[in-house]
Amino acid sequence: MNAQTRTDQLLTPEVLAWMTAQAAQGHSKEEIFNAMLAAGWHADAAAQAVQLTAEELAAVVVPALALPLTHNMVDAGDKWVEVLFFAQVPNVIVLGNLLGPSECEALIEAATPRLARSLTVDAKTGGEELNADRTSEGMFFRRGENPIVQQVEARIARIFGWPQENGEGLQVLRYGPGAEYKPHYDYFDPAEPGTPAILQRGGQRVATLIMYLHEPEEGGATVFPDIELRVEPRRGNAVFFSYPQALPSSRTLHGGEPVIVGEKWIATKWLRERLFT
Ligand code: PD2
Ligand code: ZN
C-alpha cells in the first residue's frame, strides 16, 4: 500500500485491489486486517474495510444450523433437539434438549475434581489471566477426552455442520451465588497485541455454544444486550451464536448475569475457523 492510502484511510480502488489480491492468495481477513494495521491504518477504519470487502470478496462461512427442521425439531442423529428460538442476524439459536439429564450429570461429575478459578485469555500477551469480570470456577476437557465428551462433540458437529477438529476442548464452568460473567465478546480482539499468537492455533473463534448443565434456582441468565435477548439457563438447553467478523457490529456482546440462588453449571464449546490443535 502506498502512503496516500495510509493517510486518507479511504477504500480506494487500489486498496480494494490489494485486499482482493490478498484474499485470493489465501490470506484470512484477520491477516489482511493485521497487514493494514501494520501499514498505518487506524483499527476502526481497517475493521470497517475488512468487513466491506469480506462481503464483496467471499461469503464468510461460519457454523450454522445444518439440519432440516421438522416441526421446529432437528434430528441430531442420536436424538431429537428442539429449536426454541432462532434469529438470523446475528445468528442466535436456542436449543432445547440438546443434552439429556444423565449427560449433564456425567459432565459435572467428571469436571468437579478439576475445577479451578476461571482464567481468561489475556489479549495483551496471549497467555491466561485471572479476570474479575468472571467469578466462576472452570476446567477444560481435551477434545474427545471421554465417551460423553465425544458424544456431545459429535452431536454439535452434526447440528452446526462444523468439523469437530475446529472446536476447542469443552469448557465447564460452575457459578455459585454472586458469580457472574460480565458482558464481553468471545472473539479475540484483532487490535490486541496478543491476538496474532492466539490465532495461530486454529484462527479466530467464529461461534459459541453455551450448554446449561445445571440451572440455578434464581438468576444466571445469559443476556445479549445489543439484541435485548435473555436466555434463561435450563438444564439440557443451549444457546448458540456466531460472529462472522470479529467486530462489535456482530452484535454478539453477551454476559452471564449473577447467580442469585443455587448453582449454575455450563459447558461452552467455542468453534474456530480452522483445525484447532
Ligand atoms: O454463563 C454464561 O451465561 C456465559 C455468559 C457469557 C458464558 C459465556 N459468556 C462464555 O462461556 O463465553
Ligand atoms: Zn462468552
PDB file of C-alpha atoms and ligand atoms in Angstrom:
ATOM      1  CA  MET A   1       0.000   0.000   0.000  1.00  0.00           C
ATOM      2  CA  ASN A   2       1.254   3.464  -0.697  1.00  0.00           C
ATOM      3  CA  ALA A   3       1.467   6.360   1.727  1.00  0.00           C
ATOM      4  CA  GLN A   4      -1.560   8.083   0.294  1.00  0.00           C
ATOM      5  CA  THR A   5      -3.948   5.252   1.074  1.00  0.00           C
ATOM      6  CA  ARG A   6      -2.462   5.063   4.566  1.00  0.00           C
ATOM      7  CA  THR A   7      -3.080   8.694   5.388  1.00  0.00           C
ATOM      8  CA  ASP A   8      -6.504   9.248   3.895  1.00  0.00           C
ATOM      9  CA  GLN A   9      -7.812   5.868   5.147  1.00  0.00           C
ATOM     10  CA  LEU A  10     -10.169   5.569   2.187  1.00  0.00           C
ATOM     11  CA  LEU A  11     -11.219   2.423   0.423  1.00  0.00           C
ATOM     12  CA  THR A  12      -9.756   3.472  -2.910  1.00  0.00           C
ATOM     13  CA  PRO A  13      -9.825   1.100  -5.908  1.00  0.00           C
ATOM     14  CA  GLU A  14      -6.127   0.466  -5.213  1.00  0.00           C
ATOM     15  CA  VAL A  15      -6.827  -0.607  -1.651  1.00  0.00           C
ATOM     16  CA  LEU A  16      -9.703  -2.816  -2.779  1.00  0.00           C
ATOM     17  CA  ALA A  17      -7.472  -4.378  -5.445  1.00  0.00           C
ATOM     18  CA  TRP A  18      -4.772  -5.036  -2.850  1.00  0.00           C
ATOM     19  CA  MET A  19      -7.302  -6.622  -0.498  1.00  0.00           C
ATOM     20  CA  THR A  20      -8.748  -8.730  -3.300  1.00  0.00           C
ATOM     21  CA  ALA A  21      -5.270  -9.995  -4.165  1.00  0.00           C
ATOM     22  CA  GLN A  22      -4.527 -10.783  -0.522  1.00  0.00           C
ATOM     23  CA  ALA A  23      -7.757 -12.744  -0.209  1.00  0.00           C
ATOM     24  CA  ALA A  24      -7.070 -14.563  -3.486  1.00  0.00           C
ATOM     25  CA  GLN A  25      -3.689 -15.614  -2.111  1.00  0.00           C
ATOM     26  CA  GLY A  26      -5.496 -17.256   0.782  1.00  0.00           C
ATOM     27  CA  HIS A  27      -4.901 -14.630   3.468  1.00  0.00           C
ATOM     28  CA  SER A  28      -7.625 -14.539   6.089  1.00  0.00           C
ATOM     29  CA  LYS A  29      -9.461 -11.365   6.937  1.00  0.00           C
ATOM     30  CA  GLU A  30      -7.510 -11.236  10.204  1.00  0.00           C
ATOM     31  CA  GLU A  31      -4.240 -11.347   8.287  1.00  0.00           C
ATOM     32  CA  ILE A  32      -5.440  -8.608   5.933  1.00  0.00           C
ATOM     33  CA  PHE A  33      -6.605  -6.598   8.925  1.00  0.00           C
ATOM     34  CA  ASN A  34      -3.228  -7.010  10.639  1.00  0.00           C
ATOM     35  CA  ALA A  35      -1.373  -6.026   7.483  1.00  0.00           C
ATOM     36  CA  MET A  36      -3.489  -2.882   7.307  1.00  0.00           C
ATOM     37  CA  LEU A  37      -2.701  -2.053  10.935  1.00  0.00           C
ATOM     38  CA  ALA A  38       0.988  -2.560  10.204  1.00  0.00           C
ATOM     39  CA  ALA A  39       0.646  -0.234   7.211  1.00  0.00           C
ATOM     40  CA  GLY A  40      -0.639   2.523   9.471  1.00  0.00           C
ATOM     41  CA  TRP A  41      -4.390   2.183   9.232  1.00  0.00           C
ATOM     42  CA  HIS A  42      -6.486   3.041  12.248  1.00  0.00           C
ATOM     43  CA  ALA A  43      -8.057  -0.100  13.724  1.00  0.00           C
ATOM     44  CA  ASP A  44     -11.607   1.185  13.181  1.00  0.00           C
ATOM     45  CA  ALA A  45     -11.013   2.079   9.545  1.00  0.00           C
ATOM     46  CA  ALA A  46      -9.255  -1.228   8.840  1.00  0.00           C
ATOM     47  CA  ALA A  47     -12.019  -3.183  10.565  1.00  0.00           C
ATOM     48  CA  GLN A  48     -14.608  -1.357   8.505  1.00  0.00           C
ATOM     49  CA  ALA A  49     -12.691  -2.029   5.302  1.00  0.00           C
ATOM     50  CA  VAL A  50     -12.230  -5.716   6.072  1.00  0.00           C
ATOM     51  CA  GLN A  51     -15.906  -6.015   6.798  1.00  0.00           C
ATOM     52  CA  LEU A  52     -16.902  -4.435   3.499  1.00  0.00           C
ATOM     53  CA  THR A  53     -14.567  -6.461   1.377  1.00  0.00           C
ATOM     54  CA  ALA A  54     -15.346  -9.696   3.176  1.00  0.00           C
ATOM     55  CA  GLU A  55     -18.877  -9.314   1.912  1.00  0.00           C
ATOM     56  CA  GLU A  56     -17.718  -8.471  -1.589  1.00  0.00           C
ATOM     57  CA  LEU A  57     -14.927 -10.974  -1.990  1.00  0.00           C
ATOM     58  CA  ALA A  58     -16.260 -14.133  -0.453  1.00  0.00           C
ATOM     59  CA  ALA A  59     -19.108 -15.243   1.710  1.00  0.00           C
ATOM     60  CA  VAL A  60     -17.664 -15.869   5.150  1.00  0.00           C
ATOM     61  CA  VAL A  61     -18.561 -19.384   6.131  1.00  0.00           C
ATOM     62  CA  VAL A  62     -19.392 -19.875   9.788  1.00  0.00           C
ATOM     63  CA  PRO A  63     -21.168 -22.637  11.690  1.00  0.00           C
ATOM     64  CA  ALA A  64     -24.961 -22.564  11.317  1.00  0.00           C
ATOM     65  CA  LEU A  65     -27.906 -24.900  11.654  1.00  0.00           C
ATOM     66  CA  ALA A  66     -27.026 -27.620   9.144  1.00  0.00           C
ATOM     67  CA  LEU A  67     -30.029 -29.932   9.541  1.00  0.00           C
ATOM     68  CA  PRO A  68     -33.582 -29.624   8.227  1.00  0.00           C
ATOM     69  CA  LEU A  69     -36.285 -28.513  10.650  1.00  0.00           C
ATOM     70  CA  THR A  70     -39.268 -30.765  11.257  1.00  0.00           C
ATOM     71  CA  HIS A  71     -41.867 -29.047  13.455  1.00  0.00           C
ATOM     72  CA  ASN A  72     -39.068 -26.964  14.988  1.00  0.00           C
ATOM     73  CA  MET A  73     -37.030 -30.080  15.760  1.00  0.00           C
ATOM     74  CA  VAL A  74     -33.768 -31.333  14.251  1.00  0.00           C
ATOM     75  CA  ASP A  75     -32.716 -34.962  14.075  1.00  0.00           C
ATOM     76  CA  ALA A  76     -29.206 -34.777  15.506  1.00  0.00           C
ATOM     77  CA  GLY A  77     -28.569 -38.451  14.717  1.00  0.00           C
ATOM     78  CA  ASP A  78     -28.734 -39.867  18.219  1.00  0.00           C
ATOM     79  CA  LYS A  79     -31.564 -37.648  19.482  1.00  0.00           C
ATOM     80  CA  TRP A  80     -34.119 -35.017  18.508  1.00  0.00           C
ATOM     81  CA  VAL A  81     -33.273 -31.497  19.536  1.00  0.00           C
ATOM     82  CA  GLU A  82     -35.798 -28.669  19.714  1.00  0.00           C
ATOM     83  CA  VAL A  83     -35.226 -25.215  18.216  1.00  0.00           C
ATOM     84  CA  LEU A  84     -36.784 -22.840  20.777  1.00  0.00           C
ATOM     85  CA  PHE A  85     -35.575 -19.545  19.320  1.00  0.00           C
ATOM     86  CA  PHE A  86     -33.959 -18.581  16.013  1.00  0.00           C
ATOM     87  CA  ALA A  87     -32.649 -15.207  14.868  1.00  0.00           C
ATOM     88  CA  GLN A  88     -30.844 -14.820  11.549  1.00  0.00           C
ATOM     89  CA  VAL A  89     -28.733 -11.672  12.163  1.00  0.00           C
ATOM     90  CA  PRO A  90     -26.963 -12.091  14.414  1.00  0.00           C
ATOM     91  CA  ASN A  91     -27.492 -15.805  14.118  1.00  0.00           C
ATOM     92  CA  VAL A  92     -28.640 -16.819  17.603  1.00  0.00           C
ATOM     93  CA  ILE A  93     -30.291 -20.169  18.226  1.00  0.00           C
ATOM     94  CA  VAL A  94     -31.671 -21.505  21.491  1.00  0.00           C
ATOM     95  CA  LEU A  95     -31.876 -25.289  21.565  1.00  0.00           C
ATOM     96  CA  GLY A  96     -33.975 -27.402  23.910  1.00  0.00           C
ATOM     97  CA  ASN A  97     -32.983 -30.894  24.990  1.00  0.00           C
ATOM     98  CA  LEU A  98     -29.543 -30.733  23.370  1.00  0.00           C
ATOM     99  CA  LEU A  99     -28.181 -32.734  26.308  1.00  0.00           C
ATOM    100  CA  GLY A 100     -30.008 -35.331  28.372  1.00  0.00           C
ATOM    101  CA  PRO A 101     -30.017 -35.172  32.189  1.00  0.00           C
ATOM    102  CA  SER A 102     -27.541 -38.039  32.504  1.00  0.00           C
ATOM    103  CA  GLU A 103     -25.134 -36.346  30.076  1.00  0.00           C
ATOM    104  CA  CYS A 104     -25.319 -33.138  32.141  1.00  0.00           C
ATOM    105  CA  GLU A 105     -24.646 -35.088  35.331  1.00  0.00           C
ATOM    106  CA  ALA A 106     -21.767 -37.039  33.802  1.00  0.00           C
ATOM    107  CA  LEU A 107     -20.070 -33.842  32.579  1.00  0.00           C
ATOM    108  CA  ILE A 108     -20.457 -32.199  36.008  1.00  0.00           C
ATOM    109  CA  GLU A 109     -19.105 -35.272  37.765  1.00  0.00           C
ATOM    110  CA  ALA A 110     -16.062 -35.574  35.517  1.00  0.00           C
ATOM    111  CA  ALA A 111     -15.362 -31.833  35.743  1.00  0.00           C
ATOM    112  CA  THR A 112     -15.765 -31.367  39.514  1.00  0.00           C
ATOM    113  CA  PRO A 113     -12.354 -32.606  40.715  1.00  0.00           C
ATOM    114  CA  ARG A 114     -10.606 -30.423  38.129  1.00  0.00           C
ATOM    115  CA  LEU A 115     -12.335 -27.069  38.809  1.00  0.00           C
ATOM    116  CA  ALA A 116     -10.175 -24.019  39.421  1.00  0.00           C
ATOM    117  CA  ARG A 117     -10.915 -20.274  39.482  1.00  0.00           C
ATOM    118  CA  SER A 118     -11.649 -19.291  35.864  1.00  0.00           C
ATOM    119  CA  LEU A 119      -8.982 -17.678  33.771  1.00  0.00           C
ATOM    120  CA  THR A 120      -9.487 -15.769  30.547  1.00  0.00           C
ATOM    121  CA  VAL A 121      -7.137 -15.316  27.644  1.00  0.00           C
ATOM    122  CA  ASP A 122      -5.006 -12.205  28.186  1.00  0.00           C
ATOM    123  CA  ALA A 123      -5.318 -10.259  24.951  1.00  0.00           C
ATOM    124  CA  LYS A 124      -2.126  -8.328  25.704  1.00  0.00           C
ATOM    125  CA  THR A 125       0.130 -11.364  25.846  1.00  0.00           C
ATOM    126  CA  GLY A 126      -1.887 -14.314  24.524  1.00  0.00           C
ATOM    127  CA  GLY A 127      -1.420 -16.007  27.916  1.00  0.00           C
ATOM    128  CA  GLU A 128      -4.037 -16.585  30.617  1.00  0.00           C
ATOM    129  CA  GLU A 129      -5.024 -14.292  33.487  1.00  0.00           C
ATOM    130  CA  LEU A 130      -7.406 -14.094  36.443  1.00  0.00           C
ATOM    131  CA  ASN A 131     -10.321 -11.886  35.447  1.00  0.00           C
ATOM    132  CA  ALA A 132     -12.503 -10.018  37.954  1.00  0.00           C
ATOM    133  CA  ASP A 133     -15.292  -9.967  35.340  1.00  0.00           C
ATOM    134  CA  ARG A 134     -15.506 -13.716  35.525  1.00  0.00           C
ATOM    135  CA  THR A 135     -16.107 -15.030  39.026  1.00  0.00           C
ATOM    136  CA  SER A 136     -16.754 -18.663  38.190  1.00  0.00           C
ATOM    137  CA  GLU A 137     -14.671 -21.813  38.525  1.00  0.00           C
ATOM    138  CA  GLY A 138     -13.859 -23.866  35.480  1.00  0.00           C
ATOM    139  CA  MET A 139     -11.892 -26.520  33.676  1.00  0.00           C
ATOM    140  CA  PHE A 140     -11.272 -27.668  30.094  1.00  0.00           C
ATOM    141  CA  PHE A 141     -11.780 -31.172  28.771  1.00  0.00           C
ATOM    142  CA  ARG A 142      -9.455 -32.192  25.989  1.00  0.00           C
ATOM    143  CA  ARG A 143     -11.286 -32.739  22.703  1.00  0.00           C
ATOM    144  CA  GLY A 144     -12.666 -36.301  22.632  1.00  0.00           C
ATOM    145  CA  GLU A 145     -11.356 -36.883  26.135  1.00  0.00           C
ATOM    146  CA  ASN A 146     -14.033 -39.365  27.250  1.00  0.00           C
ATOM    147  CA  PRO A 147     -17.080 -41.069  25.680  1.00  0.00           C
ATOM    148  CA  ILE A 148     -19.588 -38.445  26.900  1.00  0.00           C
ATOM    149  CA  VAL A 149     -17.445 -35.604  25.578  1.00  0.00           C
ATOM    150  CA  GLN A 150     -17.093 -37.469  22.259  1.00  0.00           C
ATOM    151  CA  GLN A 151     -20.857 -37.967  22.005  1.00  0.00           C
ATOM    152  CA  VAL A 152     -21.606 -34.323  22.728  1.00  0.00           C
ATOM    153  CA  GLU A 153     -18.921 -33.100  20.310  1.00  0.00           C
ATOM    154  CA  ALA A 154     -20.225 -35.352  17.536  1.00  0.00           C
ATOM    155  CA  ARG A 155     -23.762 -34.038  18.070  1.00  0.00           C
ATOM    156  CA  ILE A 156     -22.611 -30.403  17.958  1.00  0.00           C
ATOM    157  CA  ALA A 157     -20.623 -31.055  14.760  1.00  0.00           C
ATOM    158  CA  ARG A 158     -23.680 -32.582  13.054  1.00  0.00           C
ATOM    159  CA  ILE A 159     -26.110 -29.879  14.109  1.00  0.00           C
ATOM    160  CA  PHE A 160     -23.898 -26.960  13.119  1.00  0.00           C
ATOM    161  CA  GLY A 161     -22.083 -28.543  10.166  1.00  0.00           C
ATOM    162  CA  TRP A 162     -18.666 -27.746  11.574  1.00  0.00           C
ATOM    163  CA  PRO A 163     -15.699 -30.147  11.859  1.00  0.00           C
ATOM    164  CA  GLN A 164     -15.048 -31.426  15.380  1.00  0.00           C
ATOM    165  CA  GLU A 165     -11.356 -30.679  14.767  1.00  0.00           C
ATOM    166  CA  ASN A 166     -12.134 -26.960  14.534  1.00  0.00           C
ATOM    167  CA  GLY A 167     -13.519 -26.913  18.072  1.00  0.00           C
ATOM    168  CA  GLU A 168     -11.722 -26.019  21.282  1.00  0.00           C
ATOM    169  CA  GLY A 169     -11.996 -28.531  24.108  1.00  0.00           C
ATOM    170  CA  LEU A 170     -15.247 -28.267  26.063  1.00  0.00           C
ATOM    171  CA  GLN A 171     -15.033 -25.846  28.953  1.00  0.00           C
ATOM    172  CA  VAL A 172     -17.143 -26.476  32.079  1.00  0.00           C
ATOM    173  CA  LEU A 173     -17.917 -23.565  34.418  1.00  0.00           C
ATOM    174  CA  ARG A 174     -19.575 -23.530  37.826  1.00  0.00           C
ATOM    175  CA  TYR A 175     -21.118 -20.305  39.123  1.00  0.00           C
ATOM    176  CA  GLY A 176     -22.091 -20.095  42.808  1.00  0.00           C
ATOM    177  CA  PRO A 177     -24.279 -17.341  44.306  1.00  0.00           C
ATOM    178  CA  GLY A 178     -22.996 -13.908  43.243  1.00  0.00           C
ATOM    179  CA  ALA A 179     -20.796 -15.297  40.448  1.00  0.00           C
ATOM    180  CA  GLU A 180     -21.222 -13.769  37.011  1.00  0.00           C
ATOM    181  CA  TYR A 181     -19.561 -13.232  33.660  1.00  0.00           C
ATOM    182  CA  LYS A 182     -19.746  -9.564  32.666  1.00  0.00           C
ATOM    183  CA  PRO A 183     -20.699  -8.740  29.038  1.00  0.00           C
ATOM    184  CA  HIS A 184     -17.929  -9.420  26.510  1.00  0.00           C
ATOM    185  CA  TYR A 185     -17.281 -10.733  23.008  1.00  0.00           C
ATOM    186  CA  ASP A 186     -15.921 -14.237  22.601  1.00  0.00           C
ATOM    187  CA  TYR A 187     -13.770 -13.463  19.542  1.00  0.00           C
ATOM    188  CA  PHE A 188     -10.196 -12.326  20.060  1.00  0.00           C
ATOM    189  CA  ASP A 189      -9.861  -8.586  19.606  1.00  0.00           C
ATOM    190  CA  PRO A 190      -7.859  -8.073  16.383  1.00  0.00           C
ATOM    191  CA  ALA A 191      -6.425  -4.828  17.766  1.00  0.00           C
ATOM    192  CA  GLU A 192      -4.810  -6.503  20.798  1.00  0.00           C
ATOM    193  CA  PRO A 193      -1.098  -7.321  20.553  1.00  0.00           C
ATOM    194  CA  GLY A 194      -1.506 -10.896  21.837  1.00  0.00           C
ATOM    195  CA  THR A 195      -4.108 -11.833  19.218  1.00  0.00           C
ATOM    196  CA  PRO A 196      -1.840 -12.955  16.333  1.00  0.00           C
ATOM    197  CA  ALA A 197      -0.229 -15.562  18.636  1.00  0.00           C
ATOM    198  CA  ILE A 198      -3.653 -16.832  19.720  1.00  0.00           C
ATOM    199  CA  LEU A 199      -4.869 -17.053  16.114  1.00  0.00           C
ATOM    200  CA  GLN A 200      -2.005 -19.349  15.145  1.00  0.00           C
ATOM    201  CA  ARG A 201      -3.894 -22.167  16.849  1.00  0.00           C
ATOM    202  CA  GLY A 202      -6.946 -22.513  14.597  1.00  0.00           C
ATOM    203  CA  GLY A 203      -7.697 -18.919  13.627  1.00  0.00           C
ATOM    204  CA  GLN A 204     -10.491 -16.859  15.120  1.00  0.00           C
ATOM    205  CA  ARG A 205     -13.384 -18.074  17.175  1.00  0.00           C
ATOM    206  CA  VAL A 206     -16.408 -17.870  14.899  1.00  0.00           C
ATOM    207  CA  ALA A 207     -19.194 -19.274  17.066  1.00  0.00           C
ATOM    208  CA  THR A 208     -20.053 -20.141  20.670  1.00  0.00           C
ATOM    209  CA  LEU A 209     -22.359 -22.777  22.096  1.00  0.00           C
ATOM    210  CA  ILE A 210     -23.227 -22.417  25.791  1.00  0.00           C
ATOM    211  CA  MET A 211     -24.881 -25.553  27.188  1.00  0.00           C
ATOM    212  CA  TYR A 212     -26.655 -25.440  30.537  1.00  0.00           C
ATOM    213  CA  LEU A 213     -25.779 -28.433  32.702  1.00  0.00           C
ATOM    214  CA  HIS A 214     -27.458 -27.328  35.932  1.00  0.00           C
ATOM    215  CA  GLU A 215     -29.885 -24.470  36.476  1.00  0.00           C
ATOM    216  CA  PRO A 216     -29.773 -22.147  39.466  1.00  0.00           C
ATOM    217  CA  GLU A 217     -32.959 -21.529  41.392  1.00  0.00           C
ATOM    218  CA  GLU A 218     -32.683 -17.822  40.634  1.00  0.00           C
ATOM    219  CA  GLY A 219     -30.519 -15.618  38.386  1.00  0.00           C
ATOM    220  CA  GLY A 220     -27.795 -16.634  35.930  1.00  0.00           C
ATOM    221  CA  ALA A 221     -29.498 -15.753  32.627  1.00  0.00           C
ATOM    222  CA  THR A 222     -27.296 -15.327  29.569  1.00  0.00           C
ATOM    223  CA  VAL A 223     -28.039 -11.884  28.141  1.00  0.00           C
ATOM    224  CA  PHE A 224     -27.348 -10.268  24.753  1.00  0.00           C
ATOM    225  CA  PRO A 225     -27.706  -6.507  25.410  1.00  0.00           C
ATOM    226  CA  ASP A 226     -27.469  -5.442  21.744  1.00  0.00           C
ATOM    227  CA  ILE A 227     -30.435  -7.544  20.700  1.00  0.00           C
ATOM    228  CA  GLU A 228     -32.287  -7.441  24.020  1.00  0.00           C
ATOM    229  CA  LEU A 229     -32.318 -11.205  24.310  1.00  0.00           C
ATOM    230  CA  ARG A 230     -32.240 -13.044  27.601  1.00  0.00           C
ATOM    231  CA  VAL A 231     -31.815 -16.800  27.749  1.00  0.00           C
ATOM    232  CA  GLU A 232     -32.798 -18.497  30.976  1.00  0.00           C
ATOM    233  CA  PRO A 233     -30.489 -21.333  31.980  1.00  0.00           C
ATOM    234  CA  ARG A 234     -32.451 -24.589  31.730  1.00  0.00           C
ATOM    235  CA  ARG A 235     -30.721 -27.927  32.177  1.00  0.00           C
ATOM    236  CA  GLY A 236     -30.093 -29.581  28.784  1.00  0.00           C
ATOM    237  CA  ASN A 237     -30.806 -26.406  26.794  1.00  0.00           C
ATOM    238  CA  ALA A 238     -28.166 -24.394  24.952  1.00  0.00           C
ATOM    239  CA  VAL A 239     -27.652 -21.075  23.219  1.00  0.00           C
ATOM    240  CA  PHE A 240     -25.601 -20.830  20.005  1.00  0.00           C
ATOM    241  CA  PHE A 241     -24.383 -17.652  18.318  1.00  0.00           C
ATOM    242  CA  SER A 242     -21.943 -16.961  15.504  1.00  0.00           C
ATOM    243  CA  TYR A 243     -19.851 -13.927  14.622  1.00  0.00           C
ATOM    244  CA  PRO A 244     -18.612 -13.960  11.004  1.00  0.00           C
ATOM    245  CA  GLN A 245     -16.443 -10.966  11.767  1.00  0.00           C
ATOM    246  CA  ALA A 246     -14.525 -10.177  14.936  1.00  0.00           C
ATOM    247  CA  LEU A 247     -16.275  -6.862  15.357  1.00  0.00           C
ATOM    248  CA  PRO A 248     -18.751  -5.259  17.770  1.00  0.00           C
ATOM    249  CA  SER A 249     -21.034  -4.866  14.743  1.00  0.00           C
ATOM    250  CA  SER A 250     -21.524  -8.646  15.063  1.00  0.00           C
ATOM    251  CA  ARG A 251     -23.844  -7.624  17.939  1.00  0.00           C
ATOM    252  CA  THR A 252     -22.777 -10.686  19.918  1.00  0.00           C
ATOM    253  CA  LEU A 253     -21.991  -8.873  23.154  1.00  0.00           C
ATOM    254  CA  HIS A 254     -23.196 -11.286  25.830  1.00  0.00           C
ATOM    255  CA  GLY A 255     -22.848 -11.883  29.544  1.00  0.00           C
ATOM    256  CA  GLY A 256     -23.867 -14.205  32.332  1.00  0.00           C
ATOM    257  CA  GLU A 257     -25.954 -12.423  34.978  1.00  0.00           C
ATOM    258  CA  PRO A 258     -25.111 -13.082  38.631  1.00  0.00           C
ATOM    259  CA  VAL A 259     -26.493 -16.242  40.108  1.00  0.00           C
ATOM    260  CA  ILE A 260     -28.769 -15.314  42.998  1.00  0.00           C
ATOM    261  CA  VAL A 261     -29.795 -18.645  44.494  1.00  0.00           C
ATOM    262  CA  GLY A 262     -28.317 -22.067  43.764  1.00  0.00           C
ATOM    263  CA  GLU A 263     -25.595 -23.080  41.311  1.00  0.00           C
ATOM    264  CA  LYS A 264     -25.327 -22.653  37.571  1.00  0.00           C
ATOM    265  CA  TRP A 265     -23.156 -25.047  35.564  1.00  0.00           C
ATOM    266  CA  ILE A 266     -22.445 -24.628  31.864  1.00  0.00           C
ATOM    267  CA  ALA A 267     -20.323 -26.298  29.221  1.00  0.00           C
ATOM    268  CA  THR A 268     -19.070 -23.959  26.490  1.00  0.00           C
ATOM    269  CA  LYS A 269     -17.870 -25.041  23.053  1.00  0.00           C
ATOM    270  CA  TRP A 270     -16.010 -22.420  21.050  1.00  0.00           C
ATOM    271  CA  LEU A 271     -15.699 -23.100  17.338  1.00  0.00           C
ATOM    272  CA  ARG A 272     -12.656 -21.873  15.408  1.00  0.00           C
ATOM    273  CA  GLU A 273     -12.162 -21.128  11.729  1.00  0.00           C
ATOM    274  CA  ARG A 274      -9.724 -23.966  11.180  1.00  0.00           C
ATOM    275  CA  LEU A 275      -8.166 -27.014  12.798  1.00  0.00           C
ATOM    276  CA  PHE A 276      -7.571 -26.221  16.471  1.00  0.00           C
ATOM    277  CA  THR A 277      -4.547 -28.033  17.838  1.00  0.00           C
TER     278      THR A 277
HETATM  279  O1  PD2 B   1     -22.604 -18.483  31.585  1.00  0.00           O
HETATM  280  C1  PD2 B   1     -22.959 -17.686  30.751  1.00  0.00           C
HETATM  281  O2  PD2 B   1     -24.161 -17.356  30.656  1.00  0.00           O
HETATM  282  C2  PD2 B   1     -21.955 -17.108  29.845  1.00  0.00           C
HETATM  283  C3  PD2 B   1     -22.079 -15.786  29.502  1.00  0.00           C
HETATM  284  C4  PD2 B   1     -21.127 -15.246  28.660  1.00  0.00           C
HETATM  285  C5  PD2 B   1     -20.909 -17.843  29.333  1.00  0.00           C
HETATM  286  C6  PD2 B   1     -20.022 -17.244  28.463  1.00  0.00           C
HETATM  287  N1  PD2 B   1     -20.124 -15.965  28.131  1.00  0.00           N
HETATM  288  C7  PD2 B   1     -18.902 -17.984  27.839  1.00  0.00           C
HETATM  289  O3  PD2 B   1     -18.683 -19.148  28.249  1.00  0.00           O
HETATM  290  O4  PD2 B   1     -18.259 -17.426  26.933  1.00  0.00           O
HETATM  291 ZN    ZN B   2     -18.776 -15.526  26.403  1.00  0.00          ZN
END
